Short mmCIF file of C-alpha atoms and ligand atoms in Angstrom, two decimals:
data_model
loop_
_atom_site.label_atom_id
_atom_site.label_comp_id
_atom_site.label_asym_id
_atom_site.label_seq_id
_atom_site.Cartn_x
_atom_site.Cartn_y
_atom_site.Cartn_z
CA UNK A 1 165.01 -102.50 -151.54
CA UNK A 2 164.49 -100.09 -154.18
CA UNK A 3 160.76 -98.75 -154.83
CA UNK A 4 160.72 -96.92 -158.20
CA UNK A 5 157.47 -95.25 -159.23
CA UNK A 6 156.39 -95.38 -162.63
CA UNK A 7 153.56 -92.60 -163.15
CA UNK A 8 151.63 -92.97 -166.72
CA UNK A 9 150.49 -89.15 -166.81
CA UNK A 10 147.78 -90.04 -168.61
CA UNK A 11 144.48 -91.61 -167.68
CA UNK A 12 144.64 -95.39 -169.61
CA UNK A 13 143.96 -98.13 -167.64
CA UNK A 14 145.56 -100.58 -170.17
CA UNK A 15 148.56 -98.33 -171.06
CA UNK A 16 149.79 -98.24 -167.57
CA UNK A 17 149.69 -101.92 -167.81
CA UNK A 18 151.61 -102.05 -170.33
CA UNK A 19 154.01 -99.49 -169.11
CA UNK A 20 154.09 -101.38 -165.56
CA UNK A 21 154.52 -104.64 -167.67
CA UNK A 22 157.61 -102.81 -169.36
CA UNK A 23 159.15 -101.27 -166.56
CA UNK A 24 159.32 -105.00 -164.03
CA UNK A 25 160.38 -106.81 -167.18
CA UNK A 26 163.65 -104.93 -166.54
CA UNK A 27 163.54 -104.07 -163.18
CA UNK A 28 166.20 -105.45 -160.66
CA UNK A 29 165.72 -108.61 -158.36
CA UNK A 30 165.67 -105.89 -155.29
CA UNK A 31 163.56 -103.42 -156.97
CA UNK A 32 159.84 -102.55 -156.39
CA UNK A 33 157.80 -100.71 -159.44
CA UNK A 34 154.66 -99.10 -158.84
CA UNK A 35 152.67 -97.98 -161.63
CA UNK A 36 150.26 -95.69 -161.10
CA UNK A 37 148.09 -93.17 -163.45
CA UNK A 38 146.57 -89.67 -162.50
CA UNK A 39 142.70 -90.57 -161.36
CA UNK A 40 141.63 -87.52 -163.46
CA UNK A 41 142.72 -86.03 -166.33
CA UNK A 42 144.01 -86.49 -170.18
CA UNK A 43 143.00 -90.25 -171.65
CA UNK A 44 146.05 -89.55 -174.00
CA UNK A 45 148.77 -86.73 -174.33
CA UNK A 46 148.73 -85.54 -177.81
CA UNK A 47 149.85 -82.07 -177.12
CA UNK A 48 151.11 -79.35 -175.49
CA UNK A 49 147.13 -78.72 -174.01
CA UNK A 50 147.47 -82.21 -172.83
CA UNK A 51 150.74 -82.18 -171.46
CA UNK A 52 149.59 -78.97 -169.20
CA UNK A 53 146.86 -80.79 -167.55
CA UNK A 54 148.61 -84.18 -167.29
CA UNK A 55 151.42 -82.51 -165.49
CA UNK A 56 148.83 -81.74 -162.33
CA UNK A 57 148.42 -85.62 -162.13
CA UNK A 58 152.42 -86.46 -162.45
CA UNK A 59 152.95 -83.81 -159.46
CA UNK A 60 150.13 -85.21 -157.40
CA UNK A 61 151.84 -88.48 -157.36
CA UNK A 62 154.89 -87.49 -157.28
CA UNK A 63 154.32 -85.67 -153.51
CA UNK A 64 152.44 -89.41 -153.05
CA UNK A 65 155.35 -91.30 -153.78
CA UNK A 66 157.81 -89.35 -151.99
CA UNK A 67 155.19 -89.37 -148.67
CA UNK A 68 155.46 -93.40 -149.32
CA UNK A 69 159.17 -93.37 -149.25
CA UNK A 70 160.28 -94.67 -152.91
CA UNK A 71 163.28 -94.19 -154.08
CA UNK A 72 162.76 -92.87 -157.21
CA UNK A 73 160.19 -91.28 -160.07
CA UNK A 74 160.15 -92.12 -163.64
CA UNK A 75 157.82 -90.12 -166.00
CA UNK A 76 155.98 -92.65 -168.46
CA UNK A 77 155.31 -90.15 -171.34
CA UNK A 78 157.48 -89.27 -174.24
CA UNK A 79 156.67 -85.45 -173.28
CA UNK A 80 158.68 -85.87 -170.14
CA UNK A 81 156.12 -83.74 -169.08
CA UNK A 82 156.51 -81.54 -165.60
CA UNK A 83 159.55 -82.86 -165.33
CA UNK A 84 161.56 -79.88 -163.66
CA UNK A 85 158.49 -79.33 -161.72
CA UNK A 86 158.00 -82.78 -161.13
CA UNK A 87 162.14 -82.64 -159.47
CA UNK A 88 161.64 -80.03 -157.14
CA UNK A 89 158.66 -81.76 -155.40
CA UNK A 90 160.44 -84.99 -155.38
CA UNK A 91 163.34 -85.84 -153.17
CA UNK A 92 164.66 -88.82 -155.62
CA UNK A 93 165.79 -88.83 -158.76
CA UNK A 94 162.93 -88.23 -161.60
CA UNK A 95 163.66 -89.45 -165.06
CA UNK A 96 161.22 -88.86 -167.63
CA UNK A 97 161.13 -91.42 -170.64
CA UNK A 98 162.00 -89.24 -173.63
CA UNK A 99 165.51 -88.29 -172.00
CA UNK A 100 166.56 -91.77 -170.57
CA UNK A 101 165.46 -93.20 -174.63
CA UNK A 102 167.51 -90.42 -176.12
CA UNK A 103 170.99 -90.28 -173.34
CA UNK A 104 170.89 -94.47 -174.68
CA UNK A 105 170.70 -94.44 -177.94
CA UNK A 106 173.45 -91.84 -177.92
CA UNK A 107 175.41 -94.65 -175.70
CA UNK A 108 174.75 -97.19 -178.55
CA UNK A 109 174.97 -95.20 -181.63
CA UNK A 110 175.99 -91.62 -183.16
CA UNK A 111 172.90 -91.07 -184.77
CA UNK A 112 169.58 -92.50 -184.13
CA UNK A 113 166.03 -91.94 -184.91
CA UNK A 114 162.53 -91.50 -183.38
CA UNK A 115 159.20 -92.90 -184.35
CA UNK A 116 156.65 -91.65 -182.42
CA UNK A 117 152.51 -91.14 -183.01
CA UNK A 118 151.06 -88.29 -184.17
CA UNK A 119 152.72 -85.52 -186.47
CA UNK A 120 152.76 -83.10 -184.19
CA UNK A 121 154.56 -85.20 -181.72
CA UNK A 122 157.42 -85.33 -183.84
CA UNK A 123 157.81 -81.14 -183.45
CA UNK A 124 157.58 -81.66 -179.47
CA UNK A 125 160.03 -84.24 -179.70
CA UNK A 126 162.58 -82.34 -181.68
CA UNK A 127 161.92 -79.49 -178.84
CA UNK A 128 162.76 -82.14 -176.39
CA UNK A 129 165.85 -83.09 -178.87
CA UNK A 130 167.15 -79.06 -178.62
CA UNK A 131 166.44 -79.08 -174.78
CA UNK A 132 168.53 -81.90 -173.55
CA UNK A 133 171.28 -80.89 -176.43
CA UNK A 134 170.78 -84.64 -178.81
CA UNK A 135 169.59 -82.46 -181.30
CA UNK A 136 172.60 -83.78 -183.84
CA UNK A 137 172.24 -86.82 -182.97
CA UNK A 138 168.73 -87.65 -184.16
CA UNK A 139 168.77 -88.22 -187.73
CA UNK A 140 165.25 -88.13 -188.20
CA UNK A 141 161.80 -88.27 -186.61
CA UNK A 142 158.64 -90.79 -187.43
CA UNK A 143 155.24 -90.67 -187.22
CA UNK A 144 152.98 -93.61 -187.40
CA UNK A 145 150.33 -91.32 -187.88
CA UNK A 146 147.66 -92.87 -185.24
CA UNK A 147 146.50 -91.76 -182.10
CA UNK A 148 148.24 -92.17 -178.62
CA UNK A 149 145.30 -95.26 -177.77
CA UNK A 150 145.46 -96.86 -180.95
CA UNK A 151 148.01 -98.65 -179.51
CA UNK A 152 145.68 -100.44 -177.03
CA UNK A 153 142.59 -100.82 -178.79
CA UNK A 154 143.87 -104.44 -179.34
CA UNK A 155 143.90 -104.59 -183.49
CA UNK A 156 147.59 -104.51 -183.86
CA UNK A 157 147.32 -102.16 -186.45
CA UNK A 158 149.37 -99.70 -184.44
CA UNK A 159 152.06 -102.09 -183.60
CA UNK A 160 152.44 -103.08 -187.23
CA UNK A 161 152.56 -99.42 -187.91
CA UNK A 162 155.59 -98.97 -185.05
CA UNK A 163 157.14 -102.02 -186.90
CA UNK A 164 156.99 -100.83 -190.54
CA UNK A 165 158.17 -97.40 -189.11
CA UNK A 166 161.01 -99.01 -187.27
CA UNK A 167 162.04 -100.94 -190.82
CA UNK A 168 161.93 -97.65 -192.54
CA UNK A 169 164.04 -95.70 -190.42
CA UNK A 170 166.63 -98.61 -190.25
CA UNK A 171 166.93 -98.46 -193.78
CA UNK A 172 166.52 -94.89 -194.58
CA UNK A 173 168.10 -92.73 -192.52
CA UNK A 174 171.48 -94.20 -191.69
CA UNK A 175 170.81 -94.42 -187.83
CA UNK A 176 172.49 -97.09 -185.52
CA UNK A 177 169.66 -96.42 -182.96
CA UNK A 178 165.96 -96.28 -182.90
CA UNK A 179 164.36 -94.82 -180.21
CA UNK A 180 160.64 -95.49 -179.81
CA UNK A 181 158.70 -92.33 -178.92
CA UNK A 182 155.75 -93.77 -176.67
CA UNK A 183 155.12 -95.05 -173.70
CA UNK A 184 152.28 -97.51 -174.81
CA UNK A 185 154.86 -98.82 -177.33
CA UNK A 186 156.86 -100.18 -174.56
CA UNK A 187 156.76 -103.87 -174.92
CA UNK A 188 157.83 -103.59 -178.39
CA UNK A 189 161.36 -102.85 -177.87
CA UNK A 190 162.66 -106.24 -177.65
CA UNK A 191 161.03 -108.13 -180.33
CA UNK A 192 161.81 -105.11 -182.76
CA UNK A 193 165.37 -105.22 -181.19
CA UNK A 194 165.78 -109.02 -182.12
CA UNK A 195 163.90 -108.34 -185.77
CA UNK A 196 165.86 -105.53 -186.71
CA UNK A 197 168.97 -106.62 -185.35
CA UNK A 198 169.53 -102.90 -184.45
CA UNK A 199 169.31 -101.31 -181.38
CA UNK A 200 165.16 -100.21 -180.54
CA UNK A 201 164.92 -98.19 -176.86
CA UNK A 202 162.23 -97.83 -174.65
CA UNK A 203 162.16 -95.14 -172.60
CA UNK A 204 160.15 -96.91 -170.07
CA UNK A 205 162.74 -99.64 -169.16
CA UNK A 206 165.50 -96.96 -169.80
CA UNK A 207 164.49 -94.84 -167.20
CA UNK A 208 164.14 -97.49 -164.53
CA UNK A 209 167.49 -98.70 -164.78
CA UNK A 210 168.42 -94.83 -164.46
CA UNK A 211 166.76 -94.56 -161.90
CA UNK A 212 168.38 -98.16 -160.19
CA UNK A 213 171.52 -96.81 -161.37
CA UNK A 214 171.62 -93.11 -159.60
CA UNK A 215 170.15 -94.61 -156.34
CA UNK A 216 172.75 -97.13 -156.54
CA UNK A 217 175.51 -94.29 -156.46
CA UNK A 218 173.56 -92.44 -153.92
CA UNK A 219 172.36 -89.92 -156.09
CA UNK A 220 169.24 -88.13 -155.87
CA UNK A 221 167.87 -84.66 -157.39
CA UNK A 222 169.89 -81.46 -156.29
CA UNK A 223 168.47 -79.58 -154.21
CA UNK A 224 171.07 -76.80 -154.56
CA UNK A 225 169.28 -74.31 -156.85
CA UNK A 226 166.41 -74.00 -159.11
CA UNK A 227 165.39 -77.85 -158.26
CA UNK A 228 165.56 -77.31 -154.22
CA UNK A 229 161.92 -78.08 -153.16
CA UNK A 230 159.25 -75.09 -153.80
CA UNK A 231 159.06 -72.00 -152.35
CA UNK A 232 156.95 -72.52 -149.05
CA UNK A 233 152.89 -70.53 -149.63
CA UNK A 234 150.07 -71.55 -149.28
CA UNK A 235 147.99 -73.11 -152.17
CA UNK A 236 144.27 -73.16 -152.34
CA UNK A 237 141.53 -74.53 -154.28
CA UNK A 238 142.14 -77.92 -155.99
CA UNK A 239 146.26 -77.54 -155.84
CA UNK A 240 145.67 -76.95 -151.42
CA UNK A 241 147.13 -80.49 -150.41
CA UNK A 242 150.10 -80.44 -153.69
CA UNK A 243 152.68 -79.80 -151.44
CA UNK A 244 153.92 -82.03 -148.67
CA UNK A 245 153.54 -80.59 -144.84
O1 5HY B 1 153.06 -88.02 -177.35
C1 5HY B 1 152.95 -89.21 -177.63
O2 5HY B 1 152.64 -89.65 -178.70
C2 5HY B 1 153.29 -90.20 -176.62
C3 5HY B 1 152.84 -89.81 -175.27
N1 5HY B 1 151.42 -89.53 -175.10
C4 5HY B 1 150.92 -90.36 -174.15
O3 5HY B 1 149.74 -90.32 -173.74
N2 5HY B 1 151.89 -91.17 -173.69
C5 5HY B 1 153.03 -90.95 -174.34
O4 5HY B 1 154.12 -91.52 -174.21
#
């Protein structure tokens, strides 16, 4: 059986639902999700601030879920954030949701596009874009201009907002792909893939068949190099237990 742990960095309740919702409506007949969130922390990730302190959470249950024995991480924010970190702690493969999106769309398309939150979202996503080398193959970046829990506080407005964003990009931009920059706009991807008739990725389910797919082959993160696990010390205060005995 295959156990793949979905962590929501941030603190929502009802986005990792919807996040675990995404990630078993894709999930193999032999794999296991557990989604789990970061007991304290960031209610959203809206920045590079949040990121930092959501990153404590993601490594926290990352050293959980390797002490349980899963096969595999995936990291449920479009920040991918403490990823590398995140891979030398685990012994699995880690995928965060931003780079499993963006390595399908380019599978699907040779240029796609992003719509994601807030403004400044779109600037850390086109850092993300430069880091994992898509950079020419995003065509442009959206914004639906709302913050990250807008998107569960159950009005729709936010969805609409993904949708009318999805339409524009379609139509302006010339991209095959659209790649949707959230993890609470996870359950979206299909019904805006049938709508559109293009194309629309979720990172979520994206990274949980990456993750299926590299423990299928056997493949887990090196640990030949920078990603081997952390130089043994001893860590005190708050970060004493982070690192497995
Ligand atoms: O940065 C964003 O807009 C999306 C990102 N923030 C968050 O709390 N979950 C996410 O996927």
């Amino acid at each position: 059986k295959t156990v793949v742990q979905v962590i929501n960095p941030n603190t929502s309740l009802a986005m990792t639902e919807t996040i675990g919702a995404a990630a078993r409506a894709v999930a193999g007949p032999a794999t296991e999700i557990l989604a789990v969130c970061p007991a304290q922390g960031v209610p959203s990730i809206e920045g590079h601030f949040d990121e930092a302190i959501a990153t404590l959470g993601v490594l926290e249950h990352i050293k959980a879920g390797r002490e349980q024995g899963v096969s595999g991480h995936v990291i449920a924010c479009f920040g991918d954030p403490g990823l590398l970190a995140a891979r030398e702690l685990a012994q699995g493969p880690v995928i965060g949701i931003a780079e499993a999106a963006m390595h399908m769309a380019t599978m699907v398309s040779t240029r796609f596009s992003i719509v994601t939150t807030l403004p400044r979202t779109v600037i850390i996503a086109r850092h993300l874009l430069q880091r994992y080398g898509f950079e020419h193959y995003c065509a442009a970046l959206h914004a639906i201009d709302l913050p990250v829990l807008a998107l569960e506080d159950g009005s729709g407005l936010a969805q609409e907002k993904v949708r009318a964003g999805c339409i524009q990009a379609k139509r302006q931009d010339g991209s095959g792909a659209i790649v949707l920059g959230c993890g609470g706009m996870a359950t979206l991807a299909s019904e805006l893939t049938l709508e559109l008739g293009i194309p629309v990725i979720d990172g979520v389910g994206a990274a949980v068949k990456m993750v299926e797919s590299l423990v299928a082959l056997g493949l887990s993160t090196s640990k030949h190099g920078d990603l081997d696990y952390p130089v043994r010390k001893t860590l005190s205060g708050q970060f004493a237990g982070l690192l497995p005995d």
